[in-house]
mmCIF file of C-alpha atoms and ligand atoms in Angstrom:
data_model
loop_
_atom_site.group_PDB
_atom_site.id
_atom_site.type_symbol
_atom_site.label_atom_id
_atom_site.label_comp_id
_atom_site.label_asym_id
_atom_site.label_seq_id
_atom_site.Cartn_x
_atom_site.Cartn_y
_atom_site.Cartn_z
ATOM 1 C CA MET T 1 -0.257 -0.141 0.136
ATOM 2 C CA TYR T 2 0.837 3.605 -0.347
ATOM 3 C CA ASN T 3 -0.126 5.872 2.367
ATOM 4 C CA ASP T 4 -0.159 9.086 0.408
ATOM 5 C CA LEU T 5 -2.871 7.957 -1.653
ATOM 6 C CA GLU T 6 -5.451 7.274 1.443
ATOM 7 C CA GLY T 7 -8.300 9.825 1.373
ATOM 8 C CA LYS T 8 -7.160 11.250 -2.464
ATOM 9 C CA THR T 9 -9.427 11.419 -5.673
ATOM 10 C CA ALA T 10 -8.997 9.792 -9.075
ATOM 11 C CA ILE T 11 -11.273 9.414 -11.958
ATOM 12 C CA ILE T 12 -11.128 6.385 -13.986
ATOM 13 C CA THR T 13 -12.490 6.200 -17.486
ATOM 14 C CA GLY T 14 -13.773 2.506 -18.762
ATOM 15 C CA GLY T 15 -13.343 1.923 -14.900
ATOM 16 C CA ASP T 16 -16.534 -1.190 -15.234
ATOM 17 C CA SER T 17 -14.442 -3.737 -17.253
ATOM 18 C CA GLY T 18 -11.026 -5.099 -17.469
ATOM 19 C CA ILE T 19 -7.902 -3.083 -16.356
ATOM 20 C CA GLY T 20 -9.966 -0.200 -15.372
ATOM 21 C CA ALA T 21 -12.075 -2.143 -13.064
ATOM 22 C CA ALA T 22 -8.972 -3.758 -11.598
ATOM 23 C CA ILE T 23 -7.331 -0.215 -11.148
ATOM 24 C CA ALA T 24 -10.392 1.143 -9.645
ATOM 25 C CA GLU T 25 -10.582 -1.603 -7.388
ATOM 26 C CA ARG T 26 -7.024 -1.203 -6.387
ATOM 27 C CA LEU T 27 -7.346 2.502 -5.538
ATOM 28 C CA GLY T 28 -10.182 0.795 -3.196
ATOM 29 C CA GLN T 29 -7.358 -0.674 -1.677
ATOM 30 C CA GLU T 30 -5.374 2.230 -1.413
ATOM 31 C CA HIS T 31 -8.422 3.783 0.520
ATOM 32 C CA MET T 32 -9.092 6.531 -2.294
ATOM 33 C CA ASN T 33 -12.206 7.962 -3.635
ATOM 34 C CA VAL T 34 -13.068 6.758 -7.197
ATOM 35 C CA VAL T 35 -15.104 8.306 -9.510
ATOM 36 C CA ILE T 36 -15.841 5.356 -11.976
ATOM 37 C CA ASN T 37 -16.533 6.419 -15.729
ATOM 38 C CA TYR T 38 -18.718 3.712 -17.551
ATOM 39 C CA HIS T 39 -19.939 3.878 -21.249
ATOM 40 C CA LYS T 40 -22.608 0.937 -21.188
ATOM 41 C CA ASN T 41 -22.930 -1.251 -18.682
ATOM 42 C CA VAL T 42 -24.334 -0.035 -15.513
ATOM 43 C CA ASP T 43 -24.206 -3.339 -13.710
ATOM 44 C CA ALA T 44 -20.589 -3.984 -13.897
ATOM 45 C CA ALA T 45 -19.953 -0.051 -12.708
ATOM 46 C CA ASN T 46 -22.118 -0.751 -9.601
ATOM 47 C CA ALA T 47 -19.896 -4.034 -9.228
ATOM 48 C CA THR T 48 -16.974 -2.167 -9.711
ATOM 49 C CA LYS T 49 -17.896 0.473 -7.031
ATOM 50 C CA ALA T 50 -19.330 -2.454 -4.435
ATOM 51 C CA VAL T 51 -15.722 -3.999 -4.690
ATOM 52 C CA VAL T 52 -13.668 -0.291 -3.970
ATOM 53 C CA GLU T 53 -15.760 0.063 -1.285
ATOM 54 C CA GLN T 54 -15.180 -3.655 0.125
ATOM 55 C CA ASN T 55 -11.726 -2.765 -0.444
ATOM 56 C CA GLY T 56 -11.940 0.276 2.123
ATOM 57 C CA GLY T 57 -12.815 3.354 -0.132
ATOM 58 C CA LYS T 58 -15.393 5.350 -1.391
ATOM 59 C CA ALA T 59 -16.748 4.888 -5.650
ATOM 60 C CA VAL T 60 -19.523 6.992 -7.255
ATOM 61 C CA ILE T 61 -20.399 5.863 -11.092
ATOM 62 C CA GLU T 62 -20.749 8.236 -13.676
ATOM 63 C CA GLN T 63 -21.762 7.493 -16.844
ATOM 64 C CA GLY T 64 -20.391 8.930 -20.024
ATOM 65 C CA ASP T 65 -19.049 8.750 -23.642
ATOM 66 C CA ILE T 66 -15.164 9.916 -23.417
ATOM 67 C CA SER T 67 -15.076 10.997 -26.513
ATOM 68 C CA ASP T 68 -17.459 13.978 -25.875
ATOM 69 C CA GLU T 69 -15.958 16.834 -24.302
ATOM 70 C CA ASP T 70 -18.938 17.404 -21.950
ATOM 71 C CA SER T 71 -18.334 13.882 -20.698
ATOM 72 C CA ALA T 72 -15.216 14.329 -19.864
ATOM 73 C CA ASN T 73 -15.465 17.922 -17.989
ATOM 74 C CA LYS T 74 -18.556 16.389 -16.377
ATOM 75 C CA LEU T 75 -16.422 13.488 -14.424
ATOM 76 C CA VAL T 76 -13.911 16.679 -13.088
ATOM 77 C CA GLN T 77 -16.883 18.101 -11.664
ATOM 78 C CA THR T 78 -18.219 14.938 -9.882
ATOM 79 C CA ALA T 79 -15.110 14.131 -8.465
ATOM 80 C CA ILE T 80 -15.072 17.740 -6.776
ATOM 81 C CA ASP T 81 -18.793 17.661 -5.972
ATOM 82 C CA ALA T 82 -18.625 13.751 -4.624
ATOM 83 C CA PHE T 83 -14.937 14.304 -3.228
ATOM 84 C CA GLY T 84 -13.916 18.233 -2.854
ATOM 85 C CA GLY T 85 -11.254 17.748 -5.536
ATOM 86 C CA LEU T 86 -9.424 15.576 -7.948
ATOM 87 C CA ASP T 87 -5.558 14.219 -7.840
ATOM 88 C CA VAL T 88 -5.122 11.601 -10.198
ATOM 89 C CA PHE T 89 -7.153 11.266 -13.461
ATOM 90 C CA PHE T 90 -6.592 7.909 -15.773
ATOM 91 C CA ASN T 91 -7.353 7.710 -19.573
ATOM 92 C CA ASN T 92 -8.204 3.968 -19.620
ATOM 93 C CA ALA T 93 -11.054 3.835 -21.587
ATOM 94 C CA GLY T 94 -10.805 1.746 -24.905
ATOM 95 C CA MET T 95 -11.518 -0.508 -27.883
ATOM 96 C CA GLU T 96 -10.424 -2.563 -30.639
ATOM 97 C CA LYS T 97 -11.710 -4.026 -33.549
ATOM 98 C CA ARG T 98 -10.147 -6.613 -35.784
ATOM 99 C CA CYS T 99 -10.237 -5.588 -39.547
ATOM 100 C CA PRO T 100 -8.212 -5.562 -42.566
ATOM 101 C CA THR T 101 -6.904 -1.625 -43.035
ATOM 102 C CA ASN T 102 -8.412 -1.987 -46.952
ATOM 103 C CA GLU T 103 -11.899 -2.885 -45.498
ATOM 104 C CA ILE T 104 -12.587 -0.916 -42.281
ATOM 105 C CA PRO T 105 -15.170 1.557 -42.573
ATOM 106 C CA LEU T 106 -14.473 5.172 -42.149
ATOM 107 C CA GLU T 107 -17.180 5.293 -39.159
ATOM 108 C CA ASP T 108 -15.352 2.094 -37.603
ATOM 109 C CA TRP T 109 -12.081 4.053 -37.741
ATOM 110 C CA ASN T 110 -13.226 7.483 -36.551
ATOM 111 C CA ARG T 111 -14.950 5.285 -33.235
ATOM 112 C CA ILE T 112 -11.692 3.849 -32.467
ATOM 113 C CA VAL T 113 -9.567 6.815 -32.819
ATOM 114 C CA SER T 114 -12.097 9.085 -30.871
ATOM 115 C CA VAL T 115 -12.333 6.725 -27.919
ATOM 116 C CA ASP T 116 -8.403 5.692 -27.944
ATOM 117 C CA LEU T 117 -6.760 9.014 -28.805
ATOM 118 C CA THR T 118 -8.928 11.527 -28.633
ATOM 119 C CA GLY T 119 -10.267 10.527 -25.253
ATOM 120 C CA THR T 120 -7.422 10.822 -23.861
ATOM 121 C CA PHE T 121 -6.802 14.141 -25.255
ATOM 122 C CA LEU T 122 -9.848 15.144 -23.807
ATOM 123 C CA GLY T 123 -9.842 13.494 -19.983
ATOM 124 C CA THR T 124 -6.018 15.459 -20.165
ATOM 125 C CA LYS T 125 -7.637 18.499 -20.997
ATOM 126 C CA ALA T 126 -10.487 18.616 -18.424
ATOM 127 C CA ALA T 127 -8.245 17.745 -15.594
ATOM 128 C CA LEU T 128 -5.265 20.291 -16.693
ATOM 129 C CA ASN T 129 -7.425 22.895 -16.450
ATOM 130 C CA TYR T 130 -9.022 22.128 -12.735
ATOM 131 C CA TRP T 131 -5.221 21.976 -11.765
ATOM 132 C CA LEU T 132 -4.104 24.957 -13.384
ATOM 133 C CA LYS T 133 -7.061 27.095 -12.724
ATOM 134 C CA ASN T 134 -6.620 25.747 -8.677
ATOM 135 C CA ASN T 135 -2.921 25.643 -8.868
ATOM 136 C CA LYS T 136 -2.618 22.272 -7.370
ATOM 137 C CA LYS T 137 -0.161 19.659 -8.511
ATOM 138 C CA GLY T 138 -1.578 16.620 -10.417
ATOM 139 C CA ASN T 139 -1.039 13.157 -11.791
ATOM 140 C CA ILE T 140 -2.472 11.604 -15.084
ATOM 141 C CA ILE T 141 -1.891 8.116 -15.941
ATOM 142 C CA ASN T 142 -2.851 6.904 -19.645
ATOM 143 C CA THR T 143 -3.726 3.222 -20.477
ATOM 144 C CA SER T 144 -1.675 2.626 -23.580
ATOM 145 C CA SER T 145 -0.358 -0.728 -24.939
ATOM 146 C CA VAL T 146 2.433 -2.535 -26.361
ATOM 147 C CA HIS T 147 0.919 -1.474 -29.481
ATOM 148 C CA GLN T 148 2.300 1.921 -29.438
ATOM 149 C CA GLN T 149 5.387 0.196 -30.258
ATOM 150 C CA ILE T 150 4.596 -3.587 -31.657
ATOM 151 C CA PRO T 151 2.984 -2.710 -35.003
ATOM 152 C CA TRP T 152 -0.347 -5.171 -35.412
ATOM 153 C CA PRO T 153 -1.914 -6.143 -38.695
ATOM 154 C CA ASN T 154 -5.753 -5.796 -38.578
ATOM 155 C CA PHE T 155 -5.904 -3.674 -35.772
ATOM 156 C CA ALA T 156 -4.469 -0.350 -37.344
ATOM 157 C CA SER T 157 -6.741 1.669 -36.385
ATOM 158 C CA TYR T 158 -6.041 0.441 -32.451
ATOM 159 C CA ALA T 159 -1.842 0.604 -33.301
ATOM 160 C CA ALA T 160 -2.474 4.497 -34.710
ATOM 161 C CA SER T 161 -4.267 5.387 -31.955
ATOM 162 C CA LYS T 162 -1.864 4.096 -29.121
ATOM 163 C CA GLY T 163 0.846 4.991 -31.031
ATOM 164 C CA GLY T 164 -0.492 8.589 -30.774
ATOM 165 C CA VAL T 165 -1.254 8.093 -27.274
ATOM 166 C CA LYS T 166 2.419 7.516 -26.695
ATOM 167 C CA LEU T 167 3.731 11.172 -27.885
ATOM 168 C CA PHE T 168 0.643 12.735 -26.543
ATOM 169 C CA THR T 169 2.184 11.413 -23.285
ATOM 170 C CA GLU T 170 5.304 12.373 -23.452
ATOM 171 C CA THR T 171 4.879 15.754 -25.198
ATOM 172 C CA THR T 172 2.456 16.889 -22.331
ATOM 173 C CA ALA T 173 4.658 15.114 -19.839
ATOM 174 C CA MET T 174 7.320 18.131 -20.802
ATOM 175 C CA GLU T 175 4.643 21.008 -21.915
ATOM 176 C CA TYR T 176 3.338 20.416 -17.897
ATOM 177 C CA ALA T 177 6.185 19.320 -16.197
ATOM 178 C CA LYS T 178 7.402 22.574 -14.550
ATOM 179 C CA LYS T 179 3.478 22.901 -13.550
ATOM 180 C CA ASN T 180 3.924 20.394 -10.828
ATOM 181 C CA ILE T 181 1.905 17.842 -12.958
ATOM 182 C CA ARG T 182 3.089 14.463 -13.825
ATOM 183 C CA ILE T 183 2.088 12.303 -17.189
ATOM 184 C CA ASN T 184 2.897 9.020 -17.550
ATOM 185 C CA GLN T 185 1.359 6.008 -19.787
ATOM 186 C CA ILE T 186 0.913 2.138 -18.693
ATOM 187 C CA CYS T 187 1.532 -0.261 -21.736
ATOM 188 C CA PRO T 188 0.160 -3.558 -20.897
ATOM 189 C CA GLY T 189 0.677 -6.741 -23.170
ATOM 190 C CA ALA T 190 -1.552 -9.333 -23.280
ATOM 191 C CA ILE T 191 -3.879 -9.427 -20.389
ATOM 192 C CA ASN T 192 -6.801 -11.782 -19.375
ATOM 193 C CA THR T 193 -9.867 -8.853 -19.704
ATOM 194 C CA PRO T 194 -13.273 -8.876 -21.858
ATOM 195 C CA ILE T 195 -11.238 -7.204 -24.571
ATOM 196 C CA ASN T 196 -9.546 -10.596 -25.414
ATOM 197 C CA ALA T 197 -12.062 -13.125 -23.782
ATOM 198 C CA LYS T 198 -13.297 -14.105 -27.594
ATOM 199 C CA LYS T 199 -9.542 -14.340 -28.792
ATOM 200 C CA PHE T 200 -8.668 -16.314 -25.716
ATOM 201 C CA ALA T 201 -11.535 -18.709 -25.775
ATOM 202 C CA ASP T 202 -9.784 -19.880 -29.133
ATOM 203 C CA PRO T 203 -7.065 -22.425 -27.935
ATOM 204 C CA LYS T 204 -4.947 -22.060 -30.890
ATOM 205 C CA THR T 205 -5.036 -17.894 -31.027
ATOM 206 C CA TYR T 206 -4.420 -18.554 -26.462
ATOM 207 C CA ALA T 207 -1.109 -20.646 -27.518
ATOM 208 C CA GLU T 208 0.139 -18.240 -30.111
ATOM 209 C CA THR T 209 -0.150 -15.424 -27.791
ATOM 210 C CA VAL T 210 1.585 -16.949 -25.159
ATOM 211 C CA ALA T 211 4.154 -17.936 -27.526
ATOM 212 C CA MET T 212 5.043 -14.077 -28.046
ATOM 213 C CA VAL T 213 5.442 -13.420 -23.700
ATOM 214 C CA PRO T 214 9.108 -14.112 -23.013
ATOM 215 C CA MET T 215 7.486 -15.304 -19.690
ATOM 216 C CA GLY T 216 5.070 -17.780 -20.998
ATOM 217 C CA ARG T 217 1.800 -16.725 -19.906
ATOM 218 C CA ILE T 218 -1.043 -13.881 -19.824
ATOM 219 C CA GLY T 219 -0.818 -11.175 -17.544
ATOM 220 C CA LYS T 220 -3.687 -10.828 -14.904
ATOM 221 C CA PRO T 221 -5.343 -7.121 -14.518
ATOM 222 C CA GLU T 222 -4.402 -6.891 -10.883
ATOM 223 C CA GLU T 223 -0.779 -6.898 -12.355
ATOM 224 C CA VAL T 224 -1.369 -3.689 -14.502
ATOM 225 C CA ALA T 225 -3.311 -2.060 -11.182
ATOM 226 C CA ALA T 226 0.068 -2.534 -9.339
ATOM 227 C CA GLY T 227 2.187 -0.225 -11.628
ATOM 228 C CA ALA T 228 -0.731 2.113 -11.584
ATOM 229 C CA ALA T 229 -0.756 2.345 -7.775
ATOM 230 C CA TRP T 230 2.776 3.071 -8.076
ATOM 231 C CA LEU T 231 2.541 5.838 -10.826
ATOM 232 C CA ALA T 232 -0.267 7.206 -8.619
ATOM 233 C CA SER T 233 1.668 7.754 -5.653
ATOM 234 C CA ASP T 234 4.078 9.752 -4.465
ATOM 235 C CA GLN T 235 6.525 6.849 -4.606
ATOM 236 C CA SER T 236 7.060 7.654 -8.148
ATOM 237 C CA SER T 237 7.724 11.572 -7.445
ATOM 238 C CA TYR T 238 10.536 11.883 -10.208
ATOM 239 C CA VAL T 239 8.838 10.037 -13.050
ATOM 240 C CA THR T 240 7.078 11.519 -15.788
ATOM 241 C CA GLY T 241 6.794 10.834 -19.589
ATOM 242 C CA LEU T 242 7.089 6.976 -18.911
ATOM 243 C CA SER T 243 5.921 4.407 -20.831
ATOM 244 C CA MET T 244 5.739 1.576 -18.088
ATOM 245 C CA TYR T 245 5.327 -1.788 -20.043
ATOM 246 C CA ILE T 246 3.810 -4.356 -18.003
ATOM 247 C CA ASP T 247 4.003 -7.099 -20.447
ATOM 248 C CA GLY T 248 5.871 -9.865 -19.316
ATOM 249 C CA GLY T 249 8.375 -9.026 -21.897
ATOM 250 C CA MET T 250 6.405 -8.706 -24.848
ATOM 251 C CA VAL T 251 8.167 -5.636 -26.149
ATOM 252 C CA LEU T 252 11.632 -7.712 -26.385
ATOM 253 C CA TYR T 253 10.967 -9.416 -29.723
ATOM 254 C CA PRO T 254 10.032 -12.610 -28.320
ATOM 255 C CA SER T 255 10.859 -14.559 -31.277
ATOM 256 C CA PHE T 256 14.858 -14.054 -30.763
ATOM 257 C CA GLN T 257 14.237 -15.457 -27.489
ATOM 258 C CA GLY T 258 16.034 -18.818 -28.765
ATOM 259 C CA GLY T 259 19.365 -17.018 -29.196
ATOM 260 C CA ASN T 260 19.606 -18.071 -32.777
ATOM 261 C CA GLY T 261 19.368 -15.787 -35.681
HETATM 262 C C1 BGC K 1 -4.629 -5.145 -26.812
HETATM 263 C C2 BGC K 1 -4.817 -6.757 -26.386
HETATM 264 C C3 BGC K 1 -3.844 -7.546 -27.303
HETATM 265 C C4 BGC K 1 -2.426 -7.102 -26.314
HETATM 266 C C5 BGC K 1 -1.229 -7.719 -26.902
HETATM 267 C C6 BGC K 1 -3.390 -4.735 -26.147
HETATM 268 O O1 BGC K 1 -3.304 -3.820 -26.478
HETATM 269 O O2 BGC K 1 -5.626 -4.526 -26.304
HETATM 270 O O3 BGC K 1 -5.866 -7.461 -27.726
HETATM 271 O O4 BGC K 1 -3.815 -9.372 -26.819
HETATM 272 O O5 BGC K 1 -2.290 -5.498 -26.599
HETATM 273 O O6 BGC K 1 -1.398 -7.820 -28.523
#
């Protein structure tokens, strides 16, 4: 546990599912106040809220589409109304869709970019303006991906978005470093979450994915949340602009693992 997090307030987008829910639950263990944003699944958001509270934190849920600027601003207002302020903003909501690039409808491309990349911008903008206006220190943590670095055929919309998130994070980290605002990103690899449920249900795809992980296993959402908690806490006080890969080594060119070539 990180004692400095007790009583602090975080917002997490896409906090009803997968890595977002695991981070929210971990923040509960840190006795934080959490605003859980969800898009469609109110039951899942309530379930996450219940775990945050069981873990010793406080939580409210809020519906919103993070690709919409009003939704992002409303999240910050909710944190102020419910908990008196904001300390950490997690831009976590994301989506992906397999489709060859020559076939992907413009509408699908736009939707993925607007959630994964523009959503990160809008959350960041809302949080920055709160901290700057109130002259407070701030902390932003973005959920990027190993695919900010590793090309991913049939997922160009996602890889392009995450590549964008990478430089967005690094640029904003530099832009606001002197304002006492730290901005970092987590880059998960293959993690056992609903986004992967269909893929991992197929034994062949599961085995192929595991083979791309030097540690030889799929990651757990809690293992990502552990990194998120460290970035949220003052224990990482000298860290900004970091890409924290939590991927069992996936980004390390696994095909070289045998030592040949
Ligand atoms: C994607 C997963 C994928 C993993 C490794 C993540 O960013 O969301 O679907 O399994 O990267 O390829």
